[in-house]
PDB file of C-alpha atoms in Angstrom:
ATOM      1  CA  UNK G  56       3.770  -8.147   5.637  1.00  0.00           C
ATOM      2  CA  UNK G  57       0.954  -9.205   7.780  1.00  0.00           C
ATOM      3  CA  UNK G  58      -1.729  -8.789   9.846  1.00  0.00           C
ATOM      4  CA  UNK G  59      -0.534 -10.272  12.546  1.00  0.00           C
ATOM      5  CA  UNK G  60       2.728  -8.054  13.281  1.00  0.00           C
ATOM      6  CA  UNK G  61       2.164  -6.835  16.760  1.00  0.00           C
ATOM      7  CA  UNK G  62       0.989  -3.280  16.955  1.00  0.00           C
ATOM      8  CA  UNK G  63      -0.490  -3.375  13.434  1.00  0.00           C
ATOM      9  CA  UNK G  64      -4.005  -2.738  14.660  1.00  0.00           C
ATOM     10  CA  UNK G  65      -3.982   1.051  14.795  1.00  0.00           C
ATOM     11  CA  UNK G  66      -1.077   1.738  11.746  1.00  0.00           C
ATOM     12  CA  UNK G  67       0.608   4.630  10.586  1.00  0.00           C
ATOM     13  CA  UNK G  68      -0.814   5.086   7.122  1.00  0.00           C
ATOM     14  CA  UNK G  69       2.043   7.746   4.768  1.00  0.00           C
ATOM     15  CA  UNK G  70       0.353   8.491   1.734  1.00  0.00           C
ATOM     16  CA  UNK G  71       2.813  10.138  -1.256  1.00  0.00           C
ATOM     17  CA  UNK G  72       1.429  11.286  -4.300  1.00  0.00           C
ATOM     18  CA  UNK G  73       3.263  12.412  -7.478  1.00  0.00           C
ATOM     19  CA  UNK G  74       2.298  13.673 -10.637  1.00  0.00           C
ATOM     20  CA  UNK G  75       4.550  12.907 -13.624  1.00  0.00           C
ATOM     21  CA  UNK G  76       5.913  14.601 -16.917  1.00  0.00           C
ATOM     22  CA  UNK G  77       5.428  12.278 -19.975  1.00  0.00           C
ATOM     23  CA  UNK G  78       8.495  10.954 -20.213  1.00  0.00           C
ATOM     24  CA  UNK G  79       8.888  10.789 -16.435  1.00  0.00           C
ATOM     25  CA  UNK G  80       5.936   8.009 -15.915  1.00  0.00           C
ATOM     26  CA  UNK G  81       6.994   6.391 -18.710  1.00  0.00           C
ATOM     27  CA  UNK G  82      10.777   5.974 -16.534  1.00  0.00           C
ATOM     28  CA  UNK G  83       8.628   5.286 -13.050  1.00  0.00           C
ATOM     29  CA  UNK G  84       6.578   2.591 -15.034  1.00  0.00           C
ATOM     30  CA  UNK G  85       9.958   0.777 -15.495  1.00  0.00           C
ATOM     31  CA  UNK G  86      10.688   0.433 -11.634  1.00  0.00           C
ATOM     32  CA  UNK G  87       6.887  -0.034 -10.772  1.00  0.00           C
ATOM     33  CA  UNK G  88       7.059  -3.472  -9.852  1.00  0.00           C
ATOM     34  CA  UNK G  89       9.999  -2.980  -7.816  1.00  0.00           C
ATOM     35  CA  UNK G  90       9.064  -0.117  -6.123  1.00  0.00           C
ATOM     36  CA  UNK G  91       6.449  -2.256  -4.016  1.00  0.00           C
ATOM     37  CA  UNK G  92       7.858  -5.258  -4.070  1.00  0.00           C
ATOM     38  CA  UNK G  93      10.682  -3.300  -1.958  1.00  0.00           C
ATOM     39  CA  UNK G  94       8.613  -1.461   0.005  1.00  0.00           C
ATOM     40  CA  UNK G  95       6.537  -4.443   1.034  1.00  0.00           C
ATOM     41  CA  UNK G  96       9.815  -6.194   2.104  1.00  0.00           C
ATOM     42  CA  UNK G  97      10.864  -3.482   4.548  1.00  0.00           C
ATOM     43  CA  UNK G  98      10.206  -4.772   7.912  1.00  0.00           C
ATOM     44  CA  UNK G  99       7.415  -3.015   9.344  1.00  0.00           C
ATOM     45  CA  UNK G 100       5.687  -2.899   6.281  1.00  0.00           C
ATOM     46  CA  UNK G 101       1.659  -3.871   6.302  1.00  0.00           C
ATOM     47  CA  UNK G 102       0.613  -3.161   3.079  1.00  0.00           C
ATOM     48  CA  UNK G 103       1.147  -0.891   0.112  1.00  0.00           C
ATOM     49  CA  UNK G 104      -1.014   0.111  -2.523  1.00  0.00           C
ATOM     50  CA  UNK G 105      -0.142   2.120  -5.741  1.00  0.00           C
ATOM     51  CA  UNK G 106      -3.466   4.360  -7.498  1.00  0.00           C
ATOM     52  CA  UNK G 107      -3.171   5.714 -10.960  1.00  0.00           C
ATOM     53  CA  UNK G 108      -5.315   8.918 -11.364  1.00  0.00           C
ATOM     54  CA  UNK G 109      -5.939  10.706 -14.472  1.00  0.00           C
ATOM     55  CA  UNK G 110      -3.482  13.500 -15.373  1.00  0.00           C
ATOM     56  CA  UNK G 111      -0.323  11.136 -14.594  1.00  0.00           C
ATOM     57  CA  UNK G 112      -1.124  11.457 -10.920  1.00  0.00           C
ATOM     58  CA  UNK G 113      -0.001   8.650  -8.664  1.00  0.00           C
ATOM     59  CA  UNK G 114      -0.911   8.086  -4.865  1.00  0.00           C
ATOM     60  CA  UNK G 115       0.884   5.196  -2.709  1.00  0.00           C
ATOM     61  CA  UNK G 116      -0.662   4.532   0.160  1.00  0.00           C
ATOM     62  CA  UNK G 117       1.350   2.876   2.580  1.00  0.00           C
ATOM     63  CA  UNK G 118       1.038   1.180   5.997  1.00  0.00           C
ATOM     64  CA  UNK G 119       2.994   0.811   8.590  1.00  0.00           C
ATOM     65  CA  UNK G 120       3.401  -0.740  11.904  1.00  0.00           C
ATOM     66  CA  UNK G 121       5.348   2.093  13.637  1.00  0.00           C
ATOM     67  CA  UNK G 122       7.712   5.119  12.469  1.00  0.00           C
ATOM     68  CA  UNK G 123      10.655   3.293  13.146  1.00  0.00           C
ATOM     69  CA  UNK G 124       9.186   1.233   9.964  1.00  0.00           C
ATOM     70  CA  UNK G 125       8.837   4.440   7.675  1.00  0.00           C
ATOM     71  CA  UNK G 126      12.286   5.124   8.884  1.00  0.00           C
ATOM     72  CA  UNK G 127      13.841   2.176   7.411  1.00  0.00           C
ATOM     73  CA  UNK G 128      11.863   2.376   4.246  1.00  0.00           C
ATOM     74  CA  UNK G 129      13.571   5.941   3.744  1.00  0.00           C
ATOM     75  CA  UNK G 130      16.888   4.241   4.320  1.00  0.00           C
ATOM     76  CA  UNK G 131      16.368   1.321   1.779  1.00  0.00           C
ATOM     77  CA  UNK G 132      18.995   1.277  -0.885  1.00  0.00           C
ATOM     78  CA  UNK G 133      16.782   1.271  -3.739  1.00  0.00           C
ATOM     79  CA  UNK G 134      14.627   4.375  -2.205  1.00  0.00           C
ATOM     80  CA  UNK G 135      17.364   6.289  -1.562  1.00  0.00           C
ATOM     81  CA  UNK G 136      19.554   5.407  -4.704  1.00  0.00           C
ATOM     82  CA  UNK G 137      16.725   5.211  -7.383  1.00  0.00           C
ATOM     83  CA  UNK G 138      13.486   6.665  -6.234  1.00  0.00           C
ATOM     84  CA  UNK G 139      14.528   9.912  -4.290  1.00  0.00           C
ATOM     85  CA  UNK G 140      16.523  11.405  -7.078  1.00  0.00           C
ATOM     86  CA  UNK G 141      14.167   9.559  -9.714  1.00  0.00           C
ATOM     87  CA  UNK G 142      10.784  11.754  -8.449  1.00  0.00           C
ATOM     88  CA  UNK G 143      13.498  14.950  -8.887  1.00  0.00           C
ATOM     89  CA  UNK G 144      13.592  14.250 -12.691  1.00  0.00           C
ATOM     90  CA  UNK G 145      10.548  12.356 -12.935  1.00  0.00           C
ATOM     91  CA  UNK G 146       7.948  14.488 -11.495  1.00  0.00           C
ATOM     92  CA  UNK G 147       6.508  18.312 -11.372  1.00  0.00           C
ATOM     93  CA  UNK G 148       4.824  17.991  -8.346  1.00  0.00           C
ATOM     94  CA  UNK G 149       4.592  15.992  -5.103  1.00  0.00           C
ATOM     95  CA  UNK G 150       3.499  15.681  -1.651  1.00  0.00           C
ATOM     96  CA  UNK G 151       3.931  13.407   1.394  1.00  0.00           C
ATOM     97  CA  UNK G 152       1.726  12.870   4.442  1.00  0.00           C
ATOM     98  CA  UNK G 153       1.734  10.541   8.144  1.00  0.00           C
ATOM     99  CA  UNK G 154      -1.580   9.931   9.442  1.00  0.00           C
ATOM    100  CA  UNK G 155      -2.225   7.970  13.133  1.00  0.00           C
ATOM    101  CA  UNK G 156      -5.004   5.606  12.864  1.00  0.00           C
ATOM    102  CA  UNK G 157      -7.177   6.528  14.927  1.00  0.00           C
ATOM    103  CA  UNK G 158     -10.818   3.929  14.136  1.00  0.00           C
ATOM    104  CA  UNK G 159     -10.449   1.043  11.764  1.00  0.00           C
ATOM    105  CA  UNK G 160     -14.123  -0.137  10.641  1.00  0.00           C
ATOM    106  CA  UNK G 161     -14.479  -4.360   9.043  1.00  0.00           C
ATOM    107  CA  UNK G 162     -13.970  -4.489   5.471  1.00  0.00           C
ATOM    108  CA  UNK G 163     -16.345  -6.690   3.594  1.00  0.00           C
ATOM    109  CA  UNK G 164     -15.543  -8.836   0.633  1.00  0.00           C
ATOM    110  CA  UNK G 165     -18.303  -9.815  -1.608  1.00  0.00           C
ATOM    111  CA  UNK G 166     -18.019 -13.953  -2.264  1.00  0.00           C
ATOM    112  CA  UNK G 167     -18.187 -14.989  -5.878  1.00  0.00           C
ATOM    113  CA  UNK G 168     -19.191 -18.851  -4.873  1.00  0.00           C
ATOM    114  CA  UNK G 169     -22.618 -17.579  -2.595  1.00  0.00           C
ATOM    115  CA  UNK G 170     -22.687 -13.927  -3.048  1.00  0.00           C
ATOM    116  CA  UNK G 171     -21.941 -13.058   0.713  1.00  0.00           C
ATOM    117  CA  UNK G 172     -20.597 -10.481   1.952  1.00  0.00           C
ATOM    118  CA  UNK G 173     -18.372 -11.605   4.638  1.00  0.00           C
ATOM    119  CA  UNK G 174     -16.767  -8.784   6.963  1.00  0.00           C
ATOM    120  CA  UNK G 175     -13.529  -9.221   8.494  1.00  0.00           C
ATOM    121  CA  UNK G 176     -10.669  -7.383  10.540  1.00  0.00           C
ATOM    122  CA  UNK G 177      -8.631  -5.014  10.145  1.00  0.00           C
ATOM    123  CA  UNK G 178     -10.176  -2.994   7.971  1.00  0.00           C
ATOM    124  CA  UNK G 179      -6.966  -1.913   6.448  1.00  0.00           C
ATOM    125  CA  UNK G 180      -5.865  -4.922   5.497  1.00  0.00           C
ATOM    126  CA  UNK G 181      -6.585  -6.021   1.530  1.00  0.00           C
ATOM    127  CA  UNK G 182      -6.136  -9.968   2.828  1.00  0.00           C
ATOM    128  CA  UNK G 183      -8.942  -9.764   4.828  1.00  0.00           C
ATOM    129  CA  UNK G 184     -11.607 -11.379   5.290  1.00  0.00           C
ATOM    130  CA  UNK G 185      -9.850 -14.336   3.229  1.00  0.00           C
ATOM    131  CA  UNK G 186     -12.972 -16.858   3.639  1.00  0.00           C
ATOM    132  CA  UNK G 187     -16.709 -16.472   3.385  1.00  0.00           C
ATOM    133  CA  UNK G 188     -18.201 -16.936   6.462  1.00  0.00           C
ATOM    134  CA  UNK G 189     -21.052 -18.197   4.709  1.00  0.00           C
ATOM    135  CA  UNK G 190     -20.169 -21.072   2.870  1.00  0.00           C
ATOM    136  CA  UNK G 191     -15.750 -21.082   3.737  1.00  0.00           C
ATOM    137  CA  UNK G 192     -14.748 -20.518   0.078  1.00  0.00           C
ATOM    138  CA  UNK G 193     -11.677 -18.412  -0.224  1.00  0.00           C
ATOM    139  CA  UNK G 194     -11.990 -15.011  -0.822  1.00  0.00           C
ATOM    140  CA  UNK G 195      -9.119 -13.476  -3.371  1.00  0.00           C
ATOM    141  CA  UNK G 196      -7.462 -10.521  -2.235  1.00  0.00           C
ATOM    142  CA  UNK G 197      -7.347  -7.955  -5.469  1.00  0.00           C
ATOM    143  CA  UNK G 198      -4.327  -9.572  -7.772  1.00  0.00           C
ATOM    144  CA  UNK G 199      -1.700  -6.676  -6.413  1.00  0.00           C
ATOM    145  CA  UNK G 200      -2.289  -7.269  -2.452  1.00  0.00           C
TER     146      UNK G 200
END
């Protein structure tokens, strides 16, 4: 998973959310962890995020180099075997959308050494920048990037 995969610079983003019954989150909680650990080893893979929202409302946001990508991510054991008839039991609601890149604007990542904020590209990505350009101390991607 990284930047540097050819044809990452305009990626498909598929965003999934799902909103859970009690004891349904409490099940998806268990297979958190491995839920992106998985999806972030699929090749093709950029980066995936998981958001909690009130109400037991999840969102992954997930990008991806090309469909082909997404393809193999909805053939990956685990998906198919735990996830896809998991979200059945699990959930009460949920919805799945593809969207084309079409403009990627810098991030910026606020130094903690100098207080900086360094820009860097592509936007998208959580691991960038990953220095300040200010005074070259490393700057942490958030702890679940």
């Amino acid at each position: 998973m990284t930047s540097d995969d050819p044809g990452s610079e305009f990626p498909l983003l598929v965003v999934a959310e799902f909103v859970f019954t009690p004891e349904g989150e409490v099940e998806f909680l268990r297979h958190r962890q491995r839920t992106l650990d998985e999806t972030r080893g699929v090749d093709g893979c950029l980066q995936a995020v998981l958001w909690i929202r009130p109400g037991r409302r999840y969102q992954f946001s997930t990008l991806w180099r090309d469909a082909d990508a997404v393809t193999r991510w909805v053939g990956n054991e685990f998906h198919r075997d735990v996830l896809m008839p998991g979200f059945r039991k699990w959930c009460t609601e949920g919805c799945f959308g593809e969207y084309a890149l079409e403009k990627d604007h810098e991030r910026a990542r606020k130094c903690a050494s100098c207080g900086r904020w360094t820009q860097g590209r592509p936007g998208w990505n959580e691991r960038r920048p990953a220095s300040c350009k200010r005074c070259d101390a490393p700057l942490e991607p958030p702890s679940d990037a």
